[in-house]
């Protein structure tokens, strides 16, 4: 066979181990793996480099209006470029239904937005209005085109669908084999805290963290899990920020709940002290759930190692620190009027590699699992997330020795700040391929607008969940995790 491309001499990293070898690519697919492959129209010398599956980012808000109508600074072009520079070959942002909207129209809007992407993309469908025709007609139609994950909110007045709404969606998801993602924070606890703080005139950015206590997350996670158990449905808890929340998830996973979870780099790298920066600087660090403390960081790392979390994803929510984003309602407004979220799609993997693998907190195999392989299983990306013959040639080639300082410019996004500005990192993706095409080559963009393709996904694979009582799907094997913690 003549290969279109051969990646030669790299350390190929999978969830099972690391070995030196060559990869032959043909027609966008991985066609051969061997100690040595001759020829190839194009050869990439990967000596001294790590070759792994391209990242799959599954928590990103791209070209998405917040519930209060603020548009993200990144669209599918800039968002996908930033993702690609950060070692990702594909992503699954959200397509968001606002109240009153028809899901078919929502997806048509996102199809137009997505068509600019340089990496392959799919959507998770956010549902804020689970009325009858949405449940009976529109969700099944979305599912039929391979949108096999829905997302719901237990907080934010304009998004929160209540426990009954959640049960309705979980039931439809269960019927079709879809998984429901949930943002779990108790809305009434947060609103009550907001009133207590407002009555005392405490409205600076730092009070945002105080308004969303750990208890609000823990109560909502527990409730979401019980609702999912009642409906016998699969649940994915997004952006877990507390030790208590992680412990509930861990316990329920081993009680048989069909339960997955993720955490995000910001909860491992920043603390609520970052909200105390002078003036309105703190607004840049407002996200929900809020940043916590260093003790929580250690606990979250522990749960990453144990496999409680199947992924570490960015929750890229790019609102600029100007009048288009954070300060749309004014430059000196109380925290409830400031858009929630921070950017990070370009740094998720470089940061996790540096702090996790180089920092000795996780193995390279765990890094591969957390960045793509687990995610591909959970969200039904059947042709992505593994280096194996027949899979899409979605590959990232990393220089594990690179040393550099984080700058805004290096993010290649449309933001005016990066929360990790000035951090010293080690190891970075150098060359990234999507379906065999080089899209980033040694720090240079090679992609053209719109070369990414939409991909439909398979139903959730429940055998792959942590705690699943199926021998051939031992989580220690499938998630590359160390069960001894
Ligand atoms: O603060 C965050 N995470 N903003 C993005 C919207 C959401 O909560 O998912
Ligand atoms: Zn090549
Ligand atoms: Zn959220
Ligand atoms: Zn989010």
CSV table of C-alpha atoms and ligand atoms in Angstrom, one decimal:
chain,number,residue,atom,x,y,z
A,1,UNK,CA,0.0,0.0,0.0
A,2,UNK,CA,1.2,3.5,-0.7
A,3,UNK,CA,0.4,5.7,2.3
A,4,UNK,CA,-0.6,9.4,2.0
A,5,UNK,CA,1.4,10.1,5.1
A,6,UNK,CA,3.7,8.2,7.4
A,7,UNK,CA,4.5,9.4,11.0
A,8,UNK,CA,7.8,7.9,11.7
A,9,UNK,CA,9.7,7.0,14.9
A,10,UNK,CA,7.5,8.6,17.5
A,11,UNK,CA,6.6,7.3,20.9
A,12,UNK,CA,3.0,6.2,20.3
A,13,UNK,CA,1.0,6.7,23.5
A,14,UNK,CA,-2.3,4.9,24.1
A,15,UNK,CA,-4.3,4.2,27.2
A,16,UNK,CA,-2.5,0.8,27.4
A,17,UNK,CA,1.1,1.9,27.0
A,18,UNK,CA,3.8,3.6,25.1
A,19,UNK,CA,5.9,2.1,22.3
A,20,UNK,CA,8.1,3.4,19.4
A,21,UNK,CA,6.7,2.8,16.0
A,22,UNK,CA,5.4,4.2,12.7
A,23,UNK,CA,1.8,5.1,11.6
A,24,UNK,CA,0.7,4.8,8.0
A,25,UNK,CA,-2.2,7.0,6.9
A,26,UNK,CA,-4.4,6.5,3.9
A,27,UNK,CA,-7.6,8.4,2.9
A,28,UNK,CA,-7.8,10.1,6.2
A,29,UNK,CA,-7.7,6.8,8.2
A,30,UNK,CA,-5.0,5.1,10.2
A,31,UNK,CA,-4.2,2.2,7.8
A,32,UNK,CA,-1.2,0.6,9.4
A,33,UNK,CA,0.9,0.5,12.6
A,34,UNK,CA,4.3,-1.2,12.5
A,35,UNK,CA,7.8,-0.9,13.8
A,36,UNK,CA,8.9,0.5,10.5
A,37,UNK,CA,6.9,1.7,7.5
A,38,UNK,CA,8.7,2.7,4.3
A,39,UNK,CA,7.6,5.2,1.8
A,40,UNK,CA,4.6,7.5,2.1
A,41,UNK,CA,4.0,10.6,0.0
A,42,UNK,CA,4.6,12.7,3.0
A,43,UNK,CA,6.8,11.7,6.0
A,44,UNK,CA,6.7,13.3,9.4
A,45,UNK,CA,9.7,12.6,11.5
A,46,UNK,CA,8.4,12.2,15.1
A,47,UNK,CA,11.7,11.2,16.7
A,48,UNK,CA,11.8,12.4,20.3
A,49,UNK,CA,8.1,13.2,20.1
A,50,UNK,CA,5.0,11.6,21.7
A,51,UNK,CA,2.3,10.6,19.2
A,52,UNK,CA,-1.2,10.3,20.6
A,53,UNK,CA,-4.8,10.5,19.6
A,54,UNK,CA,-5.9,14.1,18.9
A,55,UNK,CA,-7.8,15.5,21.8
A,56,UNK,CA,-11.6,15.6,21.8
A,57,UNK,CA,-12.9,18.6,23.7
A,58,UNK,CA,-16.4,17.9,24.9
A,59,UNK,CA,-17.1,21.0,27.0
A,60,UNK,CA,-17.0,24.2,25.0
A,61,UNK,CA,-19.3,27.1,24.4
A,62,UNK,CA,-18.7,28.2,20.9
A,63,UNK,CA,-20.8,30.8,19.0
A,64,UNK,CA,-23.4,30.3,21.7
A,65,UNK,CA,-25.5,33.0,23.4
A,66,UNK,CA,-25.6,32.8,27.2
A,67,UNK,CA,-29.1,32.6,28.7
A,68,UNK,CA,-29.0,36.4,29.1
A,69,UNK,CA,-28.0,36.9,25.5
A,70,UNK,CA,-24.3,37.5,25.6
A,71,UNK,CA,-22.6,36.0,22.5
A,72,UNK,CA,-19.3,34.2,23.1
A,73,UNK,CA,-16.2,35.9,21.6
A,74,UNK,CA,-15.2,32.7,19.7
A,75,UNK,CA,-17.1,31.3,16.8
A,76,UNK,CA,-16.4,27.9,15.2
A,77,UNK,CA,-13.5,29.3,13.2
A,78,UNK,CA,-11.5,30.9,16.0
A,79,UNK,CA,-12.7,28.4,18.6
A,80,UNK,CA,-11.6,25.4,16.5
A,81,UNK,CA,-8.3,27.1,15.6
A,82,UNK,CA,-7.5,27.6,19.3
A,83,UNK,CA,-8.6,24.0,20.0
A,84,UNK,CA,-6.3,22.7,17.2
A,85,UNK,CA,-3.3,24.7,18.6
A,86,UNK,CA,-4.1,23.1,21.9
A,87,UNK,CA,-3.8,19.5,20.6
A,88,UNK,CA,-7.4,18.8,19.7
A,89,UNK,CA,-8.5,17.1,16.4
A,90,UNK,CA,-12.3,17.4,17.2
A,91,UNK,CA,-14.7,19.0,19.5
A,92,UNK,CA,-18.3,18.8,20.7
A,93,UNK,CA,-19.6,22.2,21.6
A,94,UNK,CA,-23.2,22.9,22.7
A,95,UNK,CA,-26.2,23.8,20.5
A,96,UNK,CA,-28.4,25.7,22.9
A,97,UNK,CA,-32.2,25.8,22.8
A,98,UNK,CA,-33.6,29.0,24.4
A,99,UNK,CA,-37.2,28.9,25.7
A,100,UNK,CA,-39.8,28.9,23.0
A,101,UNK,CA,-37.3,27.7,20.3
A,102,UNK,CA,-37.8,24.7,18.1
A,103,UNK,CA,-34.9,22.3,18.2
A,104,UNK,CA,-34.8,21.7,14.5
A,105,UNK,CA,-34.3,25.5,14.0
A,106,UNK,CA,-31.7,25.6,16.7
A,107,UNK,CA,-29.7,22.8,15.0
A,108,UNK,CA,-30.0,24.6,11.6
A,109,UNK,CA,-28.5,27.7,13.2
A,110,UNK,CA,-25.6,25.7,14.6
A,111,UNK,CA,-25.1,23.9,11.4
A,112,UNK,CA,-24.4,27.2,9.7
A,113,UNK,CA,-22.1,28.3,12.6
A,114,UNK,CA,-20.3,25.0,12.7
A,115,UNK,CA,-19.6,25.0,8.9
A,116,UNK,CA,-16.6,27.3,9.6
A,117,UNK,CA,-14.8,24.8,11.8
A,118,UNK,CA,-11.2,23.6,11.0
A,119,UNK,CA,-11.7,20.5,13.1
A,120,UNK,CA,-14.4,17.9,13.1
A,121,UNK,CA,-17.4,18.8,15.3
A,122,UNK,CA,-20.6,17.5,16.8
A,123,UNK,CA,-23.0,19.1,19.3
A,124,UNK,CA,-24.5,18.3,22.7
A,125,UNK,CA,-28.1,19.7,22.6
A,126,UNK,CA,-28.9,22.0,25.5
A,127,UNK,CA,-32.6,21.8,26.3
A,128,UNK,CA,-34.2,24.7,28.3
A,129,UNK,CA,-37.8,24.1,27.2
A,130,UNK,CA,-38.9,20.4,27.3
A,131,UNK,CA,-42.4,21.0,26.2
A,132,UNK,CA,-44.4,18.2,24.6
A,133,UNK,CA,-43.4,18.4,20.9
A,134,UNK,CA,-39.8,18.8,21.9
A,135,UNK,CA,-39.9,15.6,23.8
A,136,UNK,CA,-41.9,13.6,21.4
A,137,UNK,CA,-40.7,14.8,18.0
A,138,UNK,CA,-37.7,17.1,18.1
A,139,UNK,CA,-35.4,15.2,20.5
A,140,UNK,CA,-35.9,11.9,18.6
A,141,UNK,CA,-35.1,13.7,15.3
A,142,UNK,CA,-31.9,15.2,16.9
A,143,UNK,CA,-31.0,11.8,18.1
A,144,UNK,CA,-31.6,10.3,14.7
A,145,UNK,CA,-28.9,12.5,13.2
A,146,UNK,CA,-26.3,11.4,15.7
A,147,UNK,CA,-26.8,14.0,18.5
A,148,UNK,CA,-26.8,11.4,21.3
A,149,UNK,CA,-26.2,13.7,24.2
A,150,UNK,CA,-28.5,16.3,25.8
A,151,UNK,CA,-27.6,18.9,28.4
A,152,UNK,CA,-29.8,20.4,31.1
A,153,UNK,CA,-29.3,23.1,33.8
A,154,UNK,CA,-30.4,22.9,37.4
A,155,UNK,CA,-29.5,26.6,37.8
A,156,UNK,CA,-29.8,29.9,36.0
A,157,UNK,CA,-33.5,31.1,36.0
A,158,UNK,CA,-33.7,31.1,32.2
A,159,UNK,CA,-32.3,27.6,31.8
A,160,UNK,CA,-33.4,25.6,34.9
A,161,UNK,CA,-36.0,23.1,33.9
A,162,UNK,CA,-36.9,21.7,37.3
A,163,UNK,CA,-36.9,18.1,38.5
A,164,UNK,CA,-39.9,17.2,36.5
A,165,UNK,CA,-38.4,18.5,33.3
A,166,UNK,CA,-35.3,16.6,34.0
A,167,UNK,CA,-37.2,13.4,34.5
A,168,UNK,CA,-38.9,13.9,31.2
A,169,UNK,CA,-35.6,14.5,29.3
A,170,UNK,CA,-33.9,11.6,31.1
A,171,UNK,CA,-36.7,9.3,30.1
A,172,UNK,CA,-36.5,10.3,26.4
A,173,UNK,CA,-32.7,9.9,26.6
A,174,UNK,CA,-33.0,6.5,28.2
A,175,UNK,CA,-35.4,5.4,25.4
A,176,UNK,CA,-33.0,6.3,22.7
A,177,UNK,CA,-29.6,5.5,24.3
A,178,UNK,CA,-28.6,9.1,24.7
A,179,UNK,CA,-26.8,10.5,27.7
A,180,UNK,CA,-27.9,13.6,29.6
A,181,UNK,CA,-25.3,16.1,30.8
A,182,UNK,CA,-26.1,18.2,33.8
A,183,UNK,CA,-24.9,21.5,35.3
A,184,UNK,CA,-25.7,20.8,38.9
A,185,UNK,CA,-26.1,23.7,41.3
A,186,UNK,CA,-29.2,24.3,43.5
A,187,UNK,CA,-30.9,27.4,42.0
A,188,UNK,CA,-32.8,28.4,45.1
A,189,UNK,CA,-29.8,28.1,47.3
A,190,UNK,CA,-27.9,30.4,45.0
A,191,UNK,CA,-30.8,32.9,44.7
A,192,UNK,CA,-31.2,33.0,48.5
A,193,UNK,CA,-27.4,33.6,48.9
A,194,UNK,CA,-27.7,36.4,46.3
A,195,UNK,CA,-30.3,38.2,48.4
A,196,UNK,CA,-28.3,37.8,51.6
A,197,UNK,CA,-25.3,39.3,49.9
A,198,UNK,CA,-27.2,42.1,48.1
A,199,UNK,CA,-28.9,43.1,51.4
A,200,UNK,CA,-25.4,43.7,52.9
A,201,UNK,CA,-24.1,45.5,49.8
A,202,UNK,CA,-21.7,42.7,49.0
A,203,UNK,CA,-21.6,42.7,45.2
A,204,UNK,CA,-17.9,42.8,44.2
A,205,UNK,CA,-16.7,39.8,42.0
A,206,UNK,CA,-15.4,37.9,45.0
A,207,UNK,CA,-18.9,37.5,46.3
A,208,UNK,CA,-19.9,35.5,43.3
A,209,UNK,CA,-17.9,32.5,44.8
A,210,UNK,CA,-19.6,33.0,48.1
A,211,UNK,CA,-23.1,33.1,46.5
A,212,UNK,CA,-22.5,29.6,45.0
A,213,UNK,CA,-21.5,27.4,48.0
A,214,UNK,CA,-20.1,23.9,47.8
A,215,UNK,CA,-23.4,22.7,49.3
A,216,UNK,CA,-25.3,24.0,46.4
A,217,UNK,CA,-23.3,21.8,44.0
A,218,UNK,CA,-23.4,18.8,46.3
A,219,UNK,CA,-27.1,18.9,46.8
A,220,UNK,CA,-27.8,19.3,43.1
A,221,UNK,CA,-25.4,16.5,42.1
A,222,UNK,CA,-27.0,14.1,44.6
A,223,UNK,CA,-30.5,15.1,43.4
A,224,UNK,CA,-29.5,14.7,39.7
A,225,UNK,CA,-28.2,11.2,40.4
A,226,UNK,CA,-31.3,10.2,42.2
A,227,UNK,CA,-33.5,11.5,39.3
A,228,UNK,CA,-31.3,9.6,36.8
A,229,UNK,CA,-31.7,6.4,38.9
A,230,UNK,CA,-35.4,6.8,39.0
A,231,UNK,CA,-35.5,7.1,35.2
A,232,UNK,CA,-32.8,4.4,34.9
A,233,UNK,CA,-30.9,6.8,32.6
A,234,UNK,CA,-27.3,7.6,31.9
A,235,UNK,CA,-26.0,10.9,33.4
A,236,UNK,CA,-22.9,12.9,32.9
A,237,UNK,CA,-22.1,15.6,35.6
A,238,UNK,CA,-20.2,18.4,34.0
A,239,UNK,CA,-17.6,20.7,35.7
A,240,UNK,CA,-17.5,19.1,39.1
A,241,UNK,CA,-15.7,21.6,41.4
A,242,UNK,CA,-16.0,20.0,44.9
A,243,UNK,CA,-14.6,17.1,46.8
A,244,UNK,CA,-18.1,16.4,48.3
A,245,UNK,CA,-19.6,16.3,44.8
A,246,UNK,CA,-16.9,13.9,43.5
A,247,UNK,CA,-17.4,11.6,46.5
A,248,UNK,CA,-21.1,11.4,45.9
A,249,UNK,CA,-20.4,10.5,42.2
A,250,UNK,CA,-17.8,7.9,43.2
A,251,UNK,CA,-20.2,6.2,45.7
A,252,UNK,CA,-23.1,6.1,43.2
A,253,UNK,CA,-20.9,4.8,40.4
A,254,UNK,CA,-20.0,1.8,42.5
A,255,UNK,CA,-23.7,1.5,43.5
A,256,UNK,CA,-24.5,0.9,39.9
A,257,UNK,CA,-25.6,4.3,38.7
A,258,UNK,CA,-25.1,4.9,35.0
A,259,UNK,CA,-22.9,7.8,35.9
A,260,UNK,CA,-20.0,9.7,34.4
A,261,UNK,CA,-18.3,13.0,35.3
A,262,UNK,CA,-15.6,15.5,34.4
A,263,UNK,CA,-13.7,18.3,36.1
A,264,UNK,CA,-12.0,21.3,34.5
A,265,UNK,CA,-8.4,22.8,34.6
A,266,UNK,CA,-9.6,26.0,36.3
A,267,UNK,CA,-10.7,24.0,39.4
A,268,UNK,CA,-7.3,22.4,39.5
A,269,UNK,CA,-5.2,25.5,38.8
A,270,UNK,CA,-7.0,28.6,40.2
A,271,UNK,CA,-8.7,29.4,43.5
A,272,UNK,CA,-11.3,31.8,44.7
A,273,UNK,CA,-8.5,34.1,45.8
A,274,UNK,CA,-8.1,34.9,42.1
A,275,UNK,CA,-11.5,36.7,42.4
A,276,UNK,CA,-9.8,39.1,44.8
A,277,UNK,CA,-7.7,40.8,42.2
A,278,UNK,CA,-7.9,44.6,42.2
A,279,UNK,CA,-10.7,46.6,40.7
A,280,UNK,CA,-12.9,44.5,38.3
A,281,UNK,CA,-10.0,42.2,37.4
A,282,UNK,CA,-11.7,39.5,39.5
A,283,UNK,CA,-14.6,39.5,36.9
A,284,UNK,CA,-12.3,37.5,34.6
A,285,UNK,CA,-12.3,34.6,37.1
A,286,UNK,CA,-16.1,34.5,37.5
A,287,UNK,CA,-17.4,31.1,36.5
A,288,UNK,CA,-20.1,28.7,37.7
A,289,UNK,CA,-19.6,26.6,39.7
A,290,UNK,CA,-17.0,29.0,41.2
A,291,UNK,CA,-13.3,28.4,41.9
A,292,UNK,CA,-12.6,26.8,45.2
A,293,UNK,CA,-9.4,26.2,47.2
A,294,UNK,CA,-6.1,24.3,47.1
A,295,UNK,CA,-7.4,21.5,49.3
A,296,UNK,CA,-10.1,20.9,46.8
A,297,UNK,CA,-7.5,20.9,44.0
A,298,UNK,CA,-5.7,18.0,45.7
A,299,UNK,CA,-9.0,16.1,46.1
A,300,UNK,CA,-10.0,16.6,42.5
A,301,UNK,CA,-6.6,15.2,41.3
A,302,UNK,CA,-7.2,12.2,43.5
A,303,UNK,CA,-10.5,11.6,41.8
A,304,UNK,CA,-8.9,12.0,38.4
A,305,UNK,CA,-6.4,9.2,39.3
A,306,UNK,CA,-9.2,7.0,40.6
A,307,UNK,CA,-11.3,7.3,37.5
A,308,UNK,CA,-14.2,9.1,39.1
A,309,UNK,CA,-13.7,11.6,36.2
A,310,UNK,CA,-13.6,10.2,32.7
A,311,UNK,CA,-12.4,13.5,31.3
A,312,UNK,CA,-10.8,16.9,32.1
A,313,UNK,CA,-12.5,19.4,29.7
A,314,UNK,CA,-12.1,23.2,29.4
A,315,UNK,CA,-15.7,24.6,29.8
A,316,UNK,CA,-14.4,27.2,27.4
A,317,UNK,CA,-16.9,30.1,27.9
A,318,UNK,CA,-15.1,33.0,26.2
A,319,UNK,CA,-16.6,36.3,27.3
A,320,UNK,CA,-14.1,39.2,26.8
A,321,UNK,CA,-13.4,41.5,29.7
A,322,UNK,CA,-15.0,44.4,27.8
A,323,UNK,CA,-18.4,45.7,26.9
A,324,UNK,CA,-19.1,42.8,24.5
A,325,UNK,CA,-18.7,40.2,27.2
A,326,UNK,CA,-18.2,40.4,31.0
A,327,UNK,CA,-19.2,44.1,31.1
A,328,UNK,CA,-22.1,44.1,28.7
A,329,UNK,CA,-24.3,45.5,31.6
A,330,UNK,CA,-21.7,48.1,32.6
A,331,UNK,CA,-18.1,48.2,33.8
A,332,UNK,CA,-18.8,48.4,37.6
A,333,UNK,CA,-21.9,46.2,38.0
A,334,UNK,CA,-22.8,43.8,40.8
A,335,UNK,CA,-21.5,40.2,40.2
A,336,UNK,CA,-24.9,38.8,39.3
A,337,UNK,CA,-24.8,41.0,36.1
A,338,UNK,CA,-21.4,39.7,34.9
A,339,UNK,CA,-21.3,36.9,32.4
A,340,UNK,CA,-20.1,33.6,33.8
A,341,UNK,CA,-17.3,31.6,32.3
A,342,UNK,CA,-13.6,31.8,31.3
A,343,UNK,CA,-11.6,30.7,28.2
A,344,UNK,CA,-9.3,27.7,28.1
A,345,UNK,CA,-9.8,25.5,25.0
A,346,UNK,CA,-6.3,26.0,23.8
A,347,UNK,CA,-4.7,25.3,27.2
A,348,UNK,CA,-6.7,22.3,28.5
A,349,UNK,CA,-4.3,19.7,27.2
A,350,UNK,CA,-1.0,21.6,27.5
A,351,UNK,CA,-1.8,22.6,31.1
A,352,UNK,CA,-3.0,19.0,31.9
A,353,UNK,CA,0.2,17.5,30.4
A,354,UNK,CA,2.4,19.9,32.2
A,355,UNK,CA,0.8,19.7,35.6
A,356,UNK,CA,-0.4,16.2,35.3
A,357,UNK,CA,2.2,14.1,33.4
A,358,UNK,CA,5.3,16.2,33.9
A,359,UNK,CA,4.2,17.1,37.4
A,360,UNK,CA,3.9,13.4,38.2
A,361,UNK,CA,0.2,13.4,39.2
A,362,UNK,CA,-1.0,11.2,36.3
A,363,UNK,CA,0.6,8.8,33.8
A,364,UNK,CA,0.9,9.5,30.1
A,365,UNK,CA,-1.6,6.6,29.6
A,366,UNK,CA,-4.1,8.4,31.9
A,367,UNK,CA,-3.5,11.6,30.0
A,368,UNK,CA,-4.5,9.9,26.8
A,369,UNK,CA,-7.6,8.5,28.4
A,370,UNK,CA,-8.6,11.8,29.9
A,371,UNK,CA,-8.0,13.8,26.7
A,372,UNK,CA,-9.7,11.7,24.1
A,373,UNK,CA,-10.2,7.9,24.6
A,374,UNK,CA,-12.7,7.9,27.4
A,375,UNK,CA,-14.6,10.8,25.9
A,376,UNK,CA,-14.9,9.0,22.6
A,377,UNK,CA,-16.4,6.0,24.4
A,378,UNK,CA,-18.9,7.9,26.5
A,379,UNK,CA,-20.1,10.2,23.7
A,380,UNK,CA,-20.1,7.6,21.0
A,381,UNK,CA,-17.3,9.0,18.8
A,382,UNK,CA,-16.7,5.6,17.3
A,383,UNK,CA,-14.1,6.6,14.7
A,384,UNK,CA,-12.1,8.8,17.0
A,385,UNK,CA,-10.0,8.8,20.2
A,386,UNK,CA,-7.8,5.8,19.5
A,387,UNK,CA,-4.7,5.1,17.5
A,388,UNK,CA,-5.7,1.9,15.8
A,389,UNK,CA,-6.2,0.7,12.2
A,390,UNK,CA,-9.5,1.9,10.8
A,391,UNK,CA,-9.8,4.9,13.0
A,392,UNK,CA,-9.8,8.5,11.8
A,393,UNK,CA,-6.2,9.8,11.5
A,394,UNK,CA,-6.9,12.3,14.3
A,395,UNK,CA,-3.4,12.6,15.8
A,396,UNK,CA,-1.4,15.0,17.9
A,397,UNK,CA,2.4,15.0,18.0
A,398,UNK,CA,3.8,16.5,21.2
A,399,UNK,CA,7.2,17.8,22.1
A,400,UNK,CA,7.4,16.6,25.7
A,401,UNK,CA,10.5,18.8,26.5
A,402,UNK,CA,9.2,22.2,25.3
A,403,UNK,CA,9.4,24.9,27.9
A,404,UNK,CA,7.4,28.0,27.5
A,405,UNK,CA,5.4,30.8,29.2
A,406,UNK,CA,1.6,31.1,28.6
A,407,UNK,CA,0.6,34.2,26.7
A,408,UNK,CA,-2.7,35.4,25.3
A,409,UNK,CA,-1.2,35.5,21.8
A,410,UNK,CA,-0.4,31.8,21.9
A,411,UNK,CA,-4.1,31.0,22.4
A,412,UNK,CA,-5.1,31.9,18.9
A,413,UNK,CA,-8.6,32.7,20.2
A,414,UNK,CA,-10.7,35.9,20.1
A,415,UNK,CA,-10.2,36.6,23.8
A,416,UNK,CA,-8.6,39.6,25.5
A,417,UNK,CA,-7.2,37.6,28.4
A,418,UNK,CA,-6.1,34.1,29.4
A,419,UNK,CA,-6.6,33.1,33.1
A,420,UNK,CA,-3.3,31.2,33.1
A,421,UNK,CA,-1.2,34.1,31.7
A,422,UNK,CA,2.4,33.9,32.8
A,423,UNK,CA,2.3,30.2,33.9
A,424,UNK,CA,5.5,28.2,33.0
A,425,UNK,CA,4.5,25.0,31.2
A,426,UNK,CA,6.4,22.0,29.9
A,427,UNK,CA,5.4,19.9,26.9
A,428,UNK,CA,3.2,21.1,24.0
A,429,UNK,CA,1.5,19.9,20.9
A,430,UNK,CA,3.6,20.7,17.8
A,431,UNK,CA,1.7,19.0,14.9
A,432,UNK,CA,-2.0,18.2,14.8
A,433,UNK,CA,-3.9,16.2,12.2
A,434,UNK,CA,-7.6,15.9,11.6
A,435,UNK,CA,-8.6,12.9,9.3
A,436,UNK,CA,-5.0,12.8,8.0
A,437,UNK,CA,-4.7,16.4,7.1
A,438,UNK,CA,-2.1,18.5,9.0
A,439,UNK,CA,-3.9,21.4,10.5
A,440,UNK,CA,-1.2,22.7,12.8
A,441,UNK,CA,2.5,22.2,11.9
A,442,UNK,CA,5.2,23.3,14.3
A,443,UNK,CA,3.2,26.3,15.6
A,444,UNK,CA,1.8,27.3,12.2
A,445,UNK,CA,-1.8,27.0,11.1
A,446,UNK,CA,-2.2,24.9,7.9
A,447,UNK,CA,-6.0,24.5,8.0
A,448,UNK,CA,-8.6,26.2,5.9
A,449,UNK,CA,-11.9,27.5,7.1
A,450,UNK,CA,-14.6,24.9,7.0
A,451,UNK,CA,-12.4,21.8,6.5
A,452,UNK,CA,-13.9,20.2,9.7
A,453,UNK,CA,-16.9,18.0,9.2
A,454,UNK,CA,-19.9,17.4,11.4
A,455,UNK,CA,-19.9,13.9,12.8
A,456,UNK,CA,-22.9,12.0,14.2
A,457,UNK,CA,-22.4,9.8,17.2
A,458,UNK,CA,-23.4,6.4,18.5
A,459,UNK,CA,-25.5,5.8,21.6
A,460,UNK,CA,-23.7,5.9,25.0
A,461,UNK,CA,-21.6,2.8,25.8
A,462,UNK,CA,-22.6,2.0,29.3
A,463,UNK,CA,-20.3,-0.9,29.6
A,464,UNK,CA,-17.4,1.6,29.7
A,465,UNK,CA,-18.5,3.4,32.8
A,466,UNK,CA,-16.6,3.5,36.0
A,467,UNK,CA,-17.8,0.8,38.4
A,468,UNK,CA,-19.6,-1.1,35.7
A,469,UNK,CA,-19.9,-4.8,36.8
A,470,UNK,CA,-18.7,-6.2,33.5
A,471,UNK,CA,-15.5,-8.1,33.5
A,472,UNK,CA,-14.2,-7.4,30.1
A,473,UNK,CA,-14.8,-3.7,30.7
A,474,UNK,CA,-12.6,-3.4,33.8
A,475,UNK,CA,-12.4,0.4,34.4
A,476,UNK,CA,-8.8,0.1,35.4
A,477,UNK,CA,-8.2,-1.2,31.8
A,478,UNK,CA,-10.6,1.0,30.0
A,479,UNK,CA,-9.9,4.2,31.7
A,480,UNK,CA,-6.2,3.6,32.2
A,481,UNK,CA,-6.8,4.5,35.9
A,482,UNK,CA,-5.1,3.4,39.1
A,483,UNK,CA,-7.9,2.0,41.3
A,484,UNK,CA,-5.6,2.1,44.3
A,485,UNK,CA,-5.9,5.9,44.0
B,1,LIG,O1,-19.5,29.8,34.1
B,1,LIG,C1,-19.7,29.0,33.2
B,1,LIG,N1,-19.3,27.7,33.3
B,1,LIG,N2,-20.2,29.5,32.1
B,1,LIG,C2,-20.7,28.7,31.0
B,1,LIG,C3,-22.1,28.4,31.1
B,1,LIG,C4,-22.3,27.2,31.9
B,1,LIG,O2,-22.5,27.3,33.1
B,1,LIG,O3,-22.2,26.1,31.4
B,2,LIG,ZN1,2.5,13.9,6.4
B,3,LIG,ZN1,-22.3,24.9,33.3
B,4,LIG,ZN1,-20.1,25.0,30.4
